[in-house]
mmCIF file of N, CA and C in Angstrom:
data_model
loop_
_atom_site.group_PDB
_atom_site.id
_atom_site.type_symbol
_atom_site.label_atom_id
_atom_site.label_comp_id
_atom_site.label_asym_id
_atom_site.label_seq_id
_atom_site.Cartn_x
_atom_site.Cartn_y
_atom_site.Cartn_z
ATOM 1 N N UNK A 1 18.347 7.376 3.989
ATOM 2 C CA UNK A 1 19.281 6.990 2.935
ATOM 3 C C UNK A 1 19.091 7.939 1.751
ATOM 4 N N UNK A 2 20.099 8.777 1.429
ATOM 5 C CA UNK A 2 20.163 9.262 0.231
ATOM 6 C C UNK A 2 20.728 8.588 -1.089
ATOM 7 N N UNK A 3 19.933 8.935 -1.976
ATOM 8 C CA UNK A 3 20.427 8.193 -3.468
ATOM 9 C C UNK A 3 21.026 9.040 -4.643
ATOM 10 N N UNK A 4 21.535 8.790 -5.388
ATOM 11 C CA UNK A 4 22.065 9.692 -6.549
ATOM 12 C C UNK A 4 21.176 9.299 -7.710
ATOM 13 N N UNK A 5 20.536 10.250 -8.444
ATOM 14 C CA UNK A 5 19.819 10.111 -9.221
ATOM 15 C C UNK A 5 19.807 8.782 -10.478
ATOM 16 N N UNK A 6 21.490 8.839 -10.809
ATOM 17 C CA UNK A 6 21.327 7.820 -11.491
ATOM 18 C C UNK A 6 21.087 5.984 -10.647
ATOM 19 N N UNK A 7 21.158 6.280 -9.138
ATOM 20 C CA UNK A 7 21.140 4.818 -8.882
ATOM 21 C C UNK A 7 19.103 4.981 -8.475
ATOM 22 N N UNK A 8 18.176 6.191 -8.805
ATOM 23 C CA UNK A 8 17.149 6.220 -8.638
ATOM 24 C C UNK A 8 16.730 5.700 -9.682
ATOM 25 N N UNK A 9 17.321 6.542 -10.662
ATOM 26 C CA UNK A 9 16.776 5.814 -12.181
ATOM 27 C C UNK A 9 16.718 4.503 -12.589
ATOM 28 N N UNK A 10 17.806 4.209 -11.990
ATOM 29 C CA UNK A 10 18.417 2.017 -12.452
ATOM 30 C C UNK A 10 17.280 1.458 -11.615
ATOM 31 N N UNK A 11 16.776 1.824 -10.641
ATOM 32 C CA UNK A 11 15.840 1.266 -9.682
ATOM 33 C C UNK A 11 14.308 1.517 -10.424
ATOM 34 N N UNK A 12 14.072 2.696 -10.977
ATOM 35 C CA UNK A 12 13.020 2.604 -11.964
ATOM 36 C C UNK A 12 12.802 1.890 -13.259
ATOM 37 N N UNK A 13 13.888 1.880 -13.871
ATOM 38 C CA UNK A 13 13.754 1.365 -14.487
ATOM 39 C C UNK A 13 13.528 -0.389 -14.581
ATOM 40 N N UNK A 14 14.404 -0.404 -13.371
ATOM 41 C CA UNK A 14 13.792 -2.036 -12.885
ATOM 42 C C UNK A 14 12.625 -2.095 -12.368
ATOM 43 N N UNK A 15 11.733 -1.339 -11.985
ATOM 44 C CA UNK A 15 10.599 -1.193 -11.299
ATOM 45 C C UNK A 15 9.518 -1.357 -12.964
ATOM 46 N N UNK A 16 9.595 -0.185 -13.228
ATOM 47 C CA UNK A 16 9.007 -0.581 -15.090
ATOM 48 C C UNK A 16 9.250 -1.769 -15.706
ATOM 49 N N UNK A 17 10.742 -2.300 -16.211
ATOM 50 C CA UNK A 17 11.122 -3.351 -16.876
ATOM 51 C C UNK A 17 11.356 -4.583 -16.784
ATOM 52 N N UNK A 18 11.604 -4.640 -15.080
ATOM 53 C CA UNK A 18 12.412 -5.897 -14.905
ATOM 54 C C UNK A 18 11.170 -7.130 -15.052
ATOM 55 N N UNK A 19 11.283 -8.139 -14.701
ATOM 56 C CA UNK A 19 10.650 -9.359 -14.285
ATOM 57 C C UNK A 19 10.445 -9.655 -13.383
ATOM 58 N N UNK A 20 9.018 -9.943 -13.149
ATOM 59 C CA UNK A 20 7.793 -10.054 -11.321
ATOM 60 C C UNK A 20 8.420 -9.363 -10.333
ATOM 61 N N UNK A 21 9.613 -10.503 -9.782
ATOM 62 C CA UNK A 21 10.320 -10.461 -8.852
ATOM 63 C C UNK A 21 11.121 -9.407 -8.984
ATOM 64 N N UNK A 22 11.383 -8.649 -9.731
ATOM 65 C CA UNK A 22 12.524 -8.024 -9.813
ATOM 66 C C UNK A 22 12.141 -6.597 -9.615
ATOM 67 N N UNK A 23 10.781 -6.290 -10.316
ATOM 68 C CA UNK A 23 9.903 -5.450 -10.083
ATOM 69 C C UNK A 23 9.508 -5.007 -8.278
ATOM 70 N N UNK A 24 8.934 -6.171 -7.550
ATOM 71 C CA UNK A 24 8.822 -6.448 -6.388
ATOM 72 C C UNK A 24 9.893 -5.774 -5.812
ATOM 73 N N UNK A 25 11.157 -6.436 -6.196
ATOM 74 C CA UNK A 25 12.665 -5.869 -5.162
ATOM 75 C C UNK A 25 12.796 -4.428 -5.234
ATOM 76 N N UNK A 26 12.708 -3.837 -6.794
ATOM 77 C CA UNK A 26 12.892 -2.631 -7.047
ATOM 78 C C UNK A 26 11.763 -1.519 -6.280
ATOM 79 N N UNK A 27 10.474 -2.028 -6.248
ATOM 80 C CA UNK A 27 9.571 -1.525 -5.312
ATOM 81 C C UNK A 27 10.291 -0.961 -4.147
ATOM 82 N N UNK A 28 10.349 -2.098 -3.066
ATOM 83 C CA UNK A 28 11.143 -2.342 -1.454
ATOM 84 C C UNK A 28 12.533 -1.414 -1.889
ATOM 85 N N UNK A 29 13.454 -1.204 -2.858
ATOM 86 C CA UNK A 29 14.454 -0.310 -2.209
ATOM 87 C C UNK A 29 14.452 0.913 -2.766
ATOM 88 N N UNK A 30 12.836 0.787 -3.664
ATOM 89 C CA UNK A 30 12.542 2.749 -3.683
ATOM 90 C C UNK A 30 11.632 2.764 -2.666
ATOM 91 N N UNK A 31 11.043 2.399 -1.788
ATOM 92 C CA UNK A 31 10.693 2.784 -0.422
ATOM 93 C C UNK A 31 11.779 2.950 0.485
ATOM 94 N N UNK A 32 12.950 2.315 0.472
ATOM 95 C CA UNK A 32 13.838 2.442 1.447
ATOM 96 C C UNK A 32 14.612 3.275 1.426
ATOM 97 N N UNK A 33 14.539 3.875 0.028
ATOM 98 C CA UNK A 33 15.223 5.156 -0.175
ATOM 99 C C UNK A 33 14.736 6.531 0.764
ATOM 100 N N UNK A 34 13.412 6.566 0.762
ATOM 101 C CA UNK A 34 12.887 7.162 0.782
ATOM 102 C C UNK A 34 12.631 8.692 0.472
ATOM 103 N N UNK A 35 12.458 8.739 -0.805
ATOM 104 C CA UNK A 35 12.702 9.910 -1.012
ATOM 105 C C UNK A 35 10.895 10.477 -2.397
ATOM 106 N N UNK A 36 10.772 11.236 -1.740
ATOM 107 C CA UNK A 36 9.643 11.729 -2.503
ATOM 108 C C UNK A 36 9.393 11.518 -4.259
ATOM 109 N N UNK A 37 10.975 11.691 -4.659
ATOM 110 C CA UNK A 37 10.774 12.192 -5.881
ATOM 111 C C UNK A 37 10.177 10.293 -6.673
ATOM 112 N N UNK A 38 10.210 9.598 -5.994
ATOM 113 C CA UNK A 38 9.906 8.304 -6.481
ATOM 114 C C UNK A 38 8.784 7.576 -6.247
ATOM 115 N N UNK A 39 7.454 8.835 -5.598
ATOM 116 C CA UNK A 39 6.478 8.264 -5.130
ATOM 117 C C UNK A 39 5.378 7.986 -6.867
ATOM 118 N N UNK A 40 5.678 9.190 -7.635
ATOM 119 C CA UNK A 40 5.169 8.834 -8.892
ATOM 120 C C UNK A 40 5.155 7.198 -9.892
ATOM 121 N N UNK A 41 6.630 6.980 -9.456
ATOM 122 C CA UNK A 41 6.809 5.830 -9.848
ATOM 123 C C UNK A 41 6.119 4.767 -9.027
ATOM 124 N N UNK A 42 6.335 4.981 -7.807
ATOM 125 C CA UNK A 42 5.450 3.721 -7.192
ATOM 126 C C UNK A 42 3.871 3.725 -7.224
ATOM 127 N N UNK A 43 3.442 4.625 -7.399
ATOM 128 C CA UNK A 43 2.012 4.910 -7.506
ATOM 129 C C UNK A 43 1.572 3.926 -9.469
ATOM 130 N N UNK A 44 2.572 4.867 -9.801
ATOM 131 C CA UNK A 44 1.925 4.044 -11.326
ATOM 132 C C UNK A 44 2.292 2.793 -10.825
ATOM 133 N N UNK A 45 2.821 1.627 -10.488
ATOM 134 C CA UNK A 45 3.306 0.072 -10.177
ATOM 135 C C UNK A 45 1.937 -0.115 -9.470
ATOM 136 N N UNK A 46 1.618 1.019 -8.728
ATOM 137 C CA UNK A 46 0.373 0.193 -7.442
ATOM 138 C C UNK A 46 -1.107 0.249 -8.329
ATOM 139 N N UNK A 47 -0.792 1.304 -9.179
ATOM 140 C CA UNK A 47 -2.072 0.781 -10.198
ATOM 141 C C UNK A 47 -2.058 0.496 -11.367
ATOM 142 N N UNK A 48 -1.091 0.284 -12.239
ATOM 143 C CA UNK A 48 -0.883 -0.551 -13.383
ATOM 144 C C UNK A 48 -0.070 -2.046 -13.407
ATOM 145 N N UNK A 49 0.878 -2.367 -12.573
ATOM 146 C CA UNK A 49 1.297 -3.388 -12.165
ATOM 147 C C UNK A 49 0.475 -4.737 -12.491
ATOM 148 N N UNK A 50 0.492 -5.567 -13.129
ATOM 149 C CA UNK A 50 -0.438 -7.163 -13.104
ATOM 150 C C UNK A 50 -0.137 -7.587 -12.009
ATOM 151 N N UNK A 51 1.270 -7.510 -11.650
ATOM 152 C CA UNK A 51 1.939 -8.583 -10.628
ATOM 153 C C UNK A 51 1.645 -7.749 -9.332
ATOM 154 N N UNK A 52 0.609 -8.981 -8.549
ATOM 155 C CA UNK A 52 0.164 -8.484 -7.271
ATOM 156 C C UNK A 52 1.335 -8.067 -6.157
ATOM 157 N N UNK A 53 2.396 -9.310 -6.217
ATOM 158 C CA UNK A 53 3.122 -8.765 -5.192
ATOM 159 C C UNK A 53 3.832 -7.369 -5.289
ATOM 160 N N UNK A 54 4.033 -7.243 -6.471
ATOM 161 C CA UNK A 54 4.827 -5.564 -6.799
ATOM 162 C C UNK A 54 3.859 -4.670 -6.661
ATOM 163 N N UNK A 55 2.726 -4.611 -6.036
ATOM 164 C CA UNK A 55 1.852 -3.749 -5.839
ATOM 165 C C UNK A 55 1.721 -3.284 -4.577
ATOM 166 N N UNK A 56 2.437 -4.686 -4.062
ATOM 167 C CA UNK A 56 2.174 -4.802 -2.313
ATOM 168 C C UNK A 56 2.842 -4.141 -1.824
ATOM 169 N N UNK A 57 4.255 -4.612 -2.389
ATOM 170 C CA UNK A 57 5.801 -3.619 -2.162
ATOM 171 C C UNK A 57 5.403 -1.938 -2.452
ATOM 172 N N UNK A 58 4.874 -1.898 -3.508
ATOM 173 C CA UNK A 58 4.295 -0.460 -3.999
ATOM 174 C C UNK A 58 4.015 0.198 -2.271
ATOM 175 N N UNK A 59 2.806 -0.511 -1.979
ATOM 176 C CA UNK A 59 2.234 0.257 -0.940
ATOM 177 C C UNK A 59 3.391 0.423 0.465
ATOM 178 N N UNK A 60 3.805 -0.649 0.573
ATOM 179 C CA UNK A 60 4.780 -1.071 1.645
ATOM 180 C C UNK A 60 5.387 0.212 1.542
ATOM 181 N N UNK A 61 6.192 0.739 0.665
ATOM 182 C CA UNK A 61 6.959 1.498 0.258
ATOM 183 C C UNK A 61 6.654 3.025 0.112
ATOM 184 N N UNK A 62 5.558 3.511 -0.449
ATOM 185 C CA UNK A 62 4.551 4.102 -0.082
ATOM 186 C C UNK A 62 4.398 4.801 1.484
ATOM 187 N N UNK A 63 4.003 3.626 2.083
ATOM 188 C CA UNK A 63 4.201 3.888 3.518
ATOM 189 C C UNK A 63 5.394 4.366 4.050
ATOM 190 N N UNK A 64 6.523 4.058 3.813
ATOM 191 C CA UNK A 64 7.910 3.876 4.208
ATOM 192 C C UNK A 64 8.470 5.656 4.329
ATOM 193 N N UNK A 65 7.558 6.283 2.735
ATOM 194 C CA UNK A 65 7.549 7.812 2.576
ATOM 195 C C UNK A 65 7.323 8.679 3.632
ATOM 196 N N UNK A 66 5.979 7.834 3.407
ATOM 197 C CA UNK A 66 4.804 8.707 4.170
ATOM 198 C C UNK A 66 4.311 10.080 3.812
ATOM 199 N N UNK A 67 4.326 10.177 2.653
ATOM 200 C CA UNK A 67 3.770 11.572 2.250
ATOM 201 C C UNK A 67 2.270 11.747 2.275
ATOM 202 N N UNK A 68 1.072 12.488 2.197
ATOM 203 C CA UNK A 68 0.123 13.018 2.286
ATOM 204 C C UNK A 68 -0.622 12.611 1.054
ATOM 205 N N UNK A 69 0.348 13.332 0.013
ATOM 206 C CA UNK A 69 -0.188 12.747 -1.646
ATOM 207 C C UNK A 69 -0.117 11.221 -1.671
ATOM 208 N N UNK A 70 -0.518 9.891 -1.171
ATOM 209 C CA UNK A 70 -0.543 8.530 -1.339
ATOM 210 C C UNK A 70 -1.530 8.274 -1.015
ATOM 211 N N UNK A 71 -2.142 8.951 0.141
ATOM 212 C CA UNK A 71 -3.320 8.473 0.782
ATOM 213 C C UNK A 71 -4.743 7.964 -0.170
ATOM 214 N N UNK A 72 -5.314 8.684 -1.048
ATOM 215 C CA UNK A 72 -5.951 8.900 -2.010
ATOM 216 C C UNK A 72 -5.898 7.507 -2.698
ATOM 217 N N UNK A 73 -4.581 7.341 -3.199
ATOM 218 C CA UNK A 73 -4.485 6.372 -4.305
ATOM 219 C C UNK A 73 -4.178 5.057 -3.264
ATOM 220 N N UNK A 74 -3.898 4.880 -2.017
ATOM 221 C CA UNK A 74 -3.995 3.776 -1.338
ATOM 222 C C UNK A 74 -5.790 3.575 -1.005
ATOM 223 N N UNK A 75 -5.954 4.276 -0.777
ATOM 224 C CA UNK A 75 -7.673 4.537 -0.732
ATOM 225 C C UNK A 75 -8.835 3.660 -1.984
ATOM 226 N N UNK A 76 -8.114 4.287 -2.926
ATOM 227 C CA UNK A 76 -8.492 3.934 -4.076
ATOM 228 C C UNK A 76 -8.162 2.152 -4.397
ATOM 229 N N UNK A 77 -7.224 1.727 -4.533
ATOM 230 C CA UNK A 77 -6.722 0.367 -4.416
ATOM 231 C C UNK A 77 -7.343 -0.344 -3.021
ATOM 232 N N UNK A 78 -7.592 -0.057 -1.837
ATOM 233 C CA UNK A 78 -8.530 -0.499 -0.923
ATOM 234 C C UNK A 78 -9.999 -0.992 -1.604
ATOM 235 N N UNK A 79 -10.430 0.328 -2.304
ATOM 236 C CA UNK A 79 -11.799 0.205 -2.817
ATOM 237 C C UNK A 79 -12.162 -1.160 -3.820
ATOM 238 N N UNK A 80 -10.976 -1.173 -4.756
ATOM 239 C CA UNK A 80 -11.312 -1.855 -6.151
ATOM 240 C C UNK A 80 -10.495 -2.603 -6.614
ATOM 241 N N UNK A 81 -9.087 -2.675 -6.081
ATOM 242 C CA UNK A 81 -8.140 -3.700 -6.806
ATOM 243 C C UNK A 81 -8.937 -5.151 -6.643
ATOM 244 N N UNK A 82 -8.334 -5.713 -7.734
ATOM 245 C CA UNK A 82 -8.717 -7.187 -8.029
ATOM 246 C C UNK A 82 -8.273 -8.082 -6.891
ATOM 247 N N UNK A 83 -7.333 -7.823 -6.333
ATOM 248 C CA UNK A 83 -6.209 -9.302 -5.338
ATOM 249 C C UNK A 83 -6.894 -8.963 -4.030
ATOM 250 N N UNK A 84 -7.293 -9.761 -3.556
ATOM 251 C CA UNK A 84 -7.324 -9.612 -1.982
ATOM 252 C C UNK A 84 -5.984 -9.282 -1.460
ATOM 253 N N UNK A 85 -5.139 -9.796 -1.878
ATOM 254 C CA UNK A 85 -3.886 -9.478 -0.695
ATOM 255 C C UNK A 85 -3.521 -8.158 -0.733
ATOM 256 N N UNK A 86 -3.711 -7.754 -2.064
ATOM 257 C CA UNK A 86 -3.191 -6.105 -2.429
ATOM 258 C C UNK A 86 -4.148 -5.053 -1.428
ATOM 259 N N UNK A 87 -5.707 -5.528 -1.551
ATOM 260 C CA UNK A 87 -6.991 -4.528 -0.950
ATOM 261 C C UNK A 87 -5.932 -4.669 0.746
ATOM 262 N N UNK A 88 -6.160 -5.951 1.113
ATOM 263 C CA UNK A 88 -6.096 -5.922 2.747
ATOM 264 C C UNK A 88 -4.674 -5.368 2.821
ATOM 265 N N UNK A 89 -3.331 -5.141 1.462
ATOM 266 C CA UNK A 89 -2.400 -4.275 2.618
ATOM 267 C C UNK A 89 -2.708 -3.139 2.567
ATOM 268 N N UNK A 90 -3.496 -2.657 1.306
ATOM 269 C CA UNK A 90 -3.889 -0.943 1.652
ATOM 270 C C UNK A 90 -4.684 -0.791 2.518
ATOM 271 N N UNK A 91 -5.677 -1.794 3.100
ATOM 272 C CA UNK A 91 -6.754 -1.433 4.004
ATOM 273 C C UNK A 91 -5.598 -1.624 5.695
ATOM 274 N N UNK A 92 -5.057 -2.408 5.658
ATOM 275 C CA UNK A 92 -3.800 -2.707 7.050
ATOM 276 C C UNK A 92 -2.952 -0.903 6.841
ATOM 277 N N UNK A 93 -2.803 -0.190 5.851
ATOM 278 C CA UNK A 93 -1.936 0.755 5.578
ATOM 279 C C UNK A 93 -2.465 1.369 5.689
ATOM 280 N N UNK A 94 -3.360 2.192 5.916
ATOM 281 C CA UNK A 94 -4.660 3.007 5.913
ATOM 282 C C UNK A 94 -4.826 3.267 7.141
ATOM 283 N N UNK A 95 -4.792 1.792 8.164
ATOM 284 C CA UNK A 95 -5.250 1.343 9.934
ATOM 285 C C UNK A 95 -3.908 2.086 10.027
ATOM 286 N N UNK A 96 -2.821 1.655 9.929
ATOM 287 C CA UNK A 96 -1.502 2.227 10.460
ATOM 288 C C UNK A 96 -0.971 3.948 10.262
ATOM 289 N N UNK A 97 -1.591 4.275 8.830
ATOM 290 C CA UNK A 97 -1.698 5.568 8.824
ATOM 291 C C UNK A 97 -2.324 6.537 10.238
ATOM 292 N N UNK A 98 -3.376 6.024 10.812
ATOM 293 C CA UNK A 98 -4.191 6.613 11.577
ATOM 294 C C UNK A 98 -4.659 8.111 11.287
ATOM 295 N N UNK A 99 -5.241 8.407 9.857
ATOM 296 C CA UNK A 99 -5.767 9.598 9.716
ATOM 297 C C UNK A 99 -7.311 9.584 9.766
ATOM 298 N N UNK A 100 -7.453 10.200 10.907
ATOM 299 C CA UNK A 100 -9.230 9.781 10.630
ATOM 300 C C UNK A 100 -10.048 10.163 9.606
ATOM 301 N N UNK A 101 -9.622 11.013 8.514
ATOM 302 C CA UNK A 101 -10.428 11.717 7.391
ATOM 303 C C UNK A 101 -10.705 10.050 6.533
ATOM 304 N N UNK A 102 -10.174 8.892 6.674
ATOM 305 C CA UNK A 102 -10.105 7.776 5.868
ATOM 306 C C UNK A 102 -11.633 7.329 6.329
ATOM 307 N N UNK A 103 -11.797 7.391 8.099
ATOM 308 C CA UNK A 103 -12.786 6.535 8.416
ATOM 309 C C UNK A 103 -14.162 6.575 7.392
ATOM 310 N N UNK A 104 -14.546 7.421 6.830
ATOM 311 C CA UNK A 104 -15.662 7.084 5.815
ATOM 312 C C UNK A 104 -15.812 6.317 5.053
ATOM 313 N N UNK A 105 -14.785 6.201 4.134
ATOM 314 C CA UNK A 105 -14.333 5.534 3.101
ATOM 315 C C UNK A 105 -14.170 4.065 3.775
ATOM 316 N N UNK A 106 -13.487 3.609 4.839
ATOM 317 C CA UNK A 106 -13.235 2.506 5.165
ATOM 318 C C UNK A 106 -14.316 1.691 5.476
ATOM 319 N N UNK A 107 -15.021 2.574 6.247
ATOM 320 C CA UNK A 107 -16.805 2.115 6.782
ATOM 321 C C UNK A 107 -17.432 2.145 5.844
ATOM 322 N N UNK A 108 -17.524 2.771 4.684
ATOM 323 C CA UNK A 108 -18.219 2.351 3.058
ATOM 324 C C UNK A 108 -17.502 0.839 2.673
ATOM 325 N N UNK A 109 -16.635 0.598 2.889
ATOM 326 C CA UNK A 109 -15.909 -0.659 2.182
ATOM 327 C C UNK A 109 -16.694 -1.677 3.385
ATOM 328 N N UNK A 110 -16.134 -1.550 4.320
ATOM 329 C CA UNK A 110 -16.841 -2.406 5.371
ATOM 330 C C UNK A 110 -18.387 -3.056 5.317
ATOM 331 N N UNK A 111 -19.326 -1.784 5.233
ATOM 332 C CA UNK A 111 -20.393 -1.804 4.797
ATOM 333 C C UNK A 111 -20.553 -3.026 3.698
ATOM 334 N N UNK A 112 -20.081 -2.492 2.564
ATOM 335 C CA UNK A 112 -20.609 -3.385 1.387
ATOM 336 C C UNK A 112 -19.502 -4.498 0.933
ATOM 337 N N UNK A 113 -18.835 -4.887 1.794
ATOM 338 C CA UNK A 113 -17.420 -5.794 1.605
ATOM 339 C C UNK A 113 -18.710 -7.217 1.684
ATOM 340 N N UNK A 114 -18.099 -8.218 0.807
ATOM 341 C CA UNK A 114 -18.807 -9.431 0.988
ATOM 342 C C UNK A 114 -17.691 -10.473 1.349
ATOM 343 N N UNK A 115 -16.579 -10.551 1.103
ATOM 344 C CA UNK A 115 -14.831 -10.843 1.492
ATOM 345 C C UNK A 115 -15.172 -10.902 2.872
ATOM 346 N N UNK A 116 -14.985 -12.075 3.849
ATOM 347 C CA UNK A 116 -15.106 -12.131 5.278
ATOM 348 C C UNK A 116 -13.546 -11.692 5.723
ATOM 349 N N UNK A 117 -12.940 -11.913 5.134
ATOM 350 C CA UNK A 117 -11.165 -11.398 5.762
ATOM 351 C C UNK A 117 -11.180 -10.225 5.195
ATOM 352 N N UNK A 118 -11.548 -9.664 4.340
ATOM 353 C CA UNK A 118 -11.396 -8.024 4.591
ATOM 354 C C UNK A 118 -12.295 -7.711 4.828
ATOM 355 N N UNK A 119 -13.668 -8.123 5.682
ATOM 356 C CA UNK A 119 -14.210 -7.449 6.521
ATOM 357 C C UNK A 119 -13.531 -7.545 7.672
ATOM 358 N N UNK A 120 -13.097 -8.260 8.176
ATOM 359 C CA UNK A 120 -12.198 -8.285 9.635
ATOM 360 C C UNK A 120 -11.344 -7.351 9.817
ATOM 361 N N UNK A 121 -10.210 -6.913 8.531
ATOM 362 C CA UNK A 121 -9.366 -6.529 8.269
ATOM 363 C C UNK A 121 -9.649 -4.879 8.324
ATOM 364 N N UNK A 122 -10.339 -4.823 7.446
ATOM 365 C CA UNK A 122 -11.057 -3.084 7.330
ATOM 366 C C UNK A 122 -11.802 -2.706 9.042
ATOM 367 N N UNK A 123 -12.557 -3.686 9.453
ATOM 368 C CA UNK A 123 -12.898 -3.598 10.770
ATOM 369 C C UNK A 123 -12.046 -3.232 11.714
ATOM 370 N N UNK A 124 -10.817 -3.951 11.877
ATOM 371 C CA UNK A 124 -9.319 -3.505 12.486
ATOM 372 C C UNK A 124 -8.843 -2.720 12.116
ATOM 373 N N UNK A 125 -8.741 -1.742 10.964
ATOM 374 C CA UNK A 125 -8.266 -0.781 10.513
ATOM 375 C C UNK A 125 -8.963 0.573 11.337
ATOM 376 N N UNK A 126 -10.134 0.511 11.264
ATOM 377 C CA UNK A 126 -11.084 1.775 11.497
ATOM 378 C C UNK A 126 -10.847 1.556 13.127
ATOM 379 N N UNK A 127 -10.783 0.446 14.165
ATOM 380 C CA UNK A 127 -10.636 0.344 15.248
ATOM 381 C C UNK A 127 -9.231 0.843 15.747
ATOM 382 N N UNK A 128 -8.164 0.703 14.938
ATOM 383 C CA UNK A 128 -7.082 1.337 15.051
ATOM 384 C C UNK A 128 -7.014 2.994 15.020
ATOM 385 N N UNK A 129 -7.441 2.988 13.984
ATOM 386 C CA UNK A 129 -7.995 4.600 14.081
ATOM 387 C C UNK A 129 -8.295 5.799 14.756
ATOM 388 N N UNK A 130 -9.288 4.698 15.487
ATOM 389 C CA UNK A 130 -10.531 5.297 15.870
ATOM 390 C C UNK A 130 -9.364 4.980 17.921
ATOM 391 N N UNK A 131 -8.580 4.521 17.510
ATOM 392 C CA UNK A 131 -7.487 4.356 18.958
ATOM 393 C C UNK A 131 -7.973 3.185 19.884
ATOM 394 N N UNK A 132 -9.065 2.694 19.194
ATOM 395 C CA UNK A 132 -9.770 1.701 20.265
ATOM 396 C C UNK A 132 -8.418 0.345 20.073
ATOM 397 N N UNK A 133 -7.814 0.133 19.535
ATOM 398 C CA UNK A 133 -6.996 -0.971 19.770
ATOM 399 C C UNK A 133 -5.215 0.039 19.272
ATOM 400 N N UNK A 134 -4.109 -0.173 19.892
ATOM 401 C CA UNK A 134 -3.067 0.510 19.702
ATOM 402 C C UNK A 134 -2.374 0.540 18.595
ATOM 403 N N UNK A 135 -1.943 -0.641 18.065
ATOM 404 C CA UNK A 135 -1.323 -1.103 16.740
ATOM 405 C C UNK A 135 -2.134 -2.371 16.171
ATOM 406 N N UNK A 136 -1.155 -2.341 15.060
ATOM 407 C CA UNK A 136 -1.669 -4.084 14.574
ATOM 408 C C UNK A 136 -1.181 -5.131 15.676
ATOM 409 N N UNK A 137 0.529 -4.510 15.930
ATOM 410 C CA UNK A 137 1.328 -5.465 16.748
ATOM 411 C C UNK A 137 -0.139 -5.762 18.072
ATOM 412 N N UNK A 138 -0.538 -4.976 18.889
ATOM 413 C CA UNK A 138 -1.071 -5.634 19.484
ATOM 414 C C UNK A 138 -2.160 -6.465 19.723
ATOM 415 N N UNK A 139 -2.492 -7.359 18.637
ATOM 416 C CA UNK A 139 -3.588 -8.474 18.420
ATOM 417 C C UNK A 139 -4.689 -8.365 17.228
ATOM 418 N N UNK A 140 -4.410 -7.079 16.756
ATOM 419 C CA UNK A 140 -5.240 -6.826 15.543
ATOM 420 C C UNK A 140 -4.961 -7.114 14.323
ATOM 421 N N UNK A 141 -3.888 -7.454 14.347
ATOM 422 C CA UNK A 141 -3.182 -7.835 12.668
ATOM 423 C C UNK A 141 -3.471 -9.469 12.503
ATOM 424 N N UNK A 142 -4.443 -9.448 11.784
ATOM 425 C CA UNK A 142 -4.916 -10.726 10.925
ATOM 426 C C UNK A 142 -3.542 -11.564 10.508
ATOM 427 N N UNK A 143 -4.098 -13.052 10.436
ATOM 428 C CA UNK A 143 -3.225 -14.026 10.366
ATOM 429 C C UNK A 143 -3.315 -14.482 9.152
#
C-alpha cells in the first residue's frame, strides 16, 4: 500500500496526539502502510509511549516493515520495558524475526528473567530461531 505524504502525516500526527486508542489505531495503519519513512515515528511510540497497547502496535508494525534498523530497539524494549505484554511481543518478534545474531541477547534475558511467562516466551523465541520448533503457529506461541 502506498500513501501520500499528507495522509502519512494525519496518521502521525494521530500517532503523537491522539488519545490511547487512537494512538494504538494510528500505530496498526502506519505498519500497514508499510513504508520505511515511518519507522522513526514508530520507534519513538515504542519507547516513549505510556500507553502499553500503542507500543504493542508499535512493534506489530515494526514487524510489518521489516527493516534491519528495528531490530536493536525491539531488542532493547525486550530487555527493559516496564509491561510484560510489551517485553513478550518484542521477545515473540524477535522469535519470528529468526536472526540468529539476537540469540545472545535473548539467552541473557532468559538467563536472568525472574517473570515465569517470559521465561517460556523468550525460551520459544530462541527455539524458533535456533529452527528447533517452525513457527509460533505450530505450538509455541504462548496462551
Amino acid at each position: 500500500m502506498t500513501a501520500s505524504t499528507k495522509e502519512i502525516d494525519g496518521l502521525v500526527d494521530e500517532l503523537k496526539w491522539g488519545h490511547p486508542e487512537t494512538r494504538k489505531k494510528a500505530a496498526i495503519k502506519l505498519g500497514r502502510i508499510r513504508d520505511k519513512r515511518v519507522i522513526p515515528h514508530l520507534v519513538d511510540t515504542l519507547e516513549n509511549d505510556e500507553y502499553p497497547y500503542a507500543r504493542v502496535s508499535a512493534i506489530q508494525s515494526l514487524l510489518w516493515i521489516a527493516d534491519q534498523s528495528i531490530i536493536e530497539v525491539i531488542i532493547k524494549i525486550a530487555e527493559i520495558d516496564q509491561d510484560d505484554l510489551v517485553r513478550k511481543t518484542a521477545i515473540e518478534a524477535l522469535g519470528s524475526l529468526k536472526i540468529k545474531s539476537v540469540l545472545p541477547r535473548l539467552e541473557m534475558i532468559l538467563n536472568n528473567e525472574q517473570n515465569s511467562e517470559i521465561k517460556k516466551i523468550t525460551s520459544n523465541a530462541i527455539e524458533v530461531i535456533k529452527g528447533k520448533i517452525d513457527t509460533w503457529e505450530s505450538g509455541a506461541r504462548p496462551s
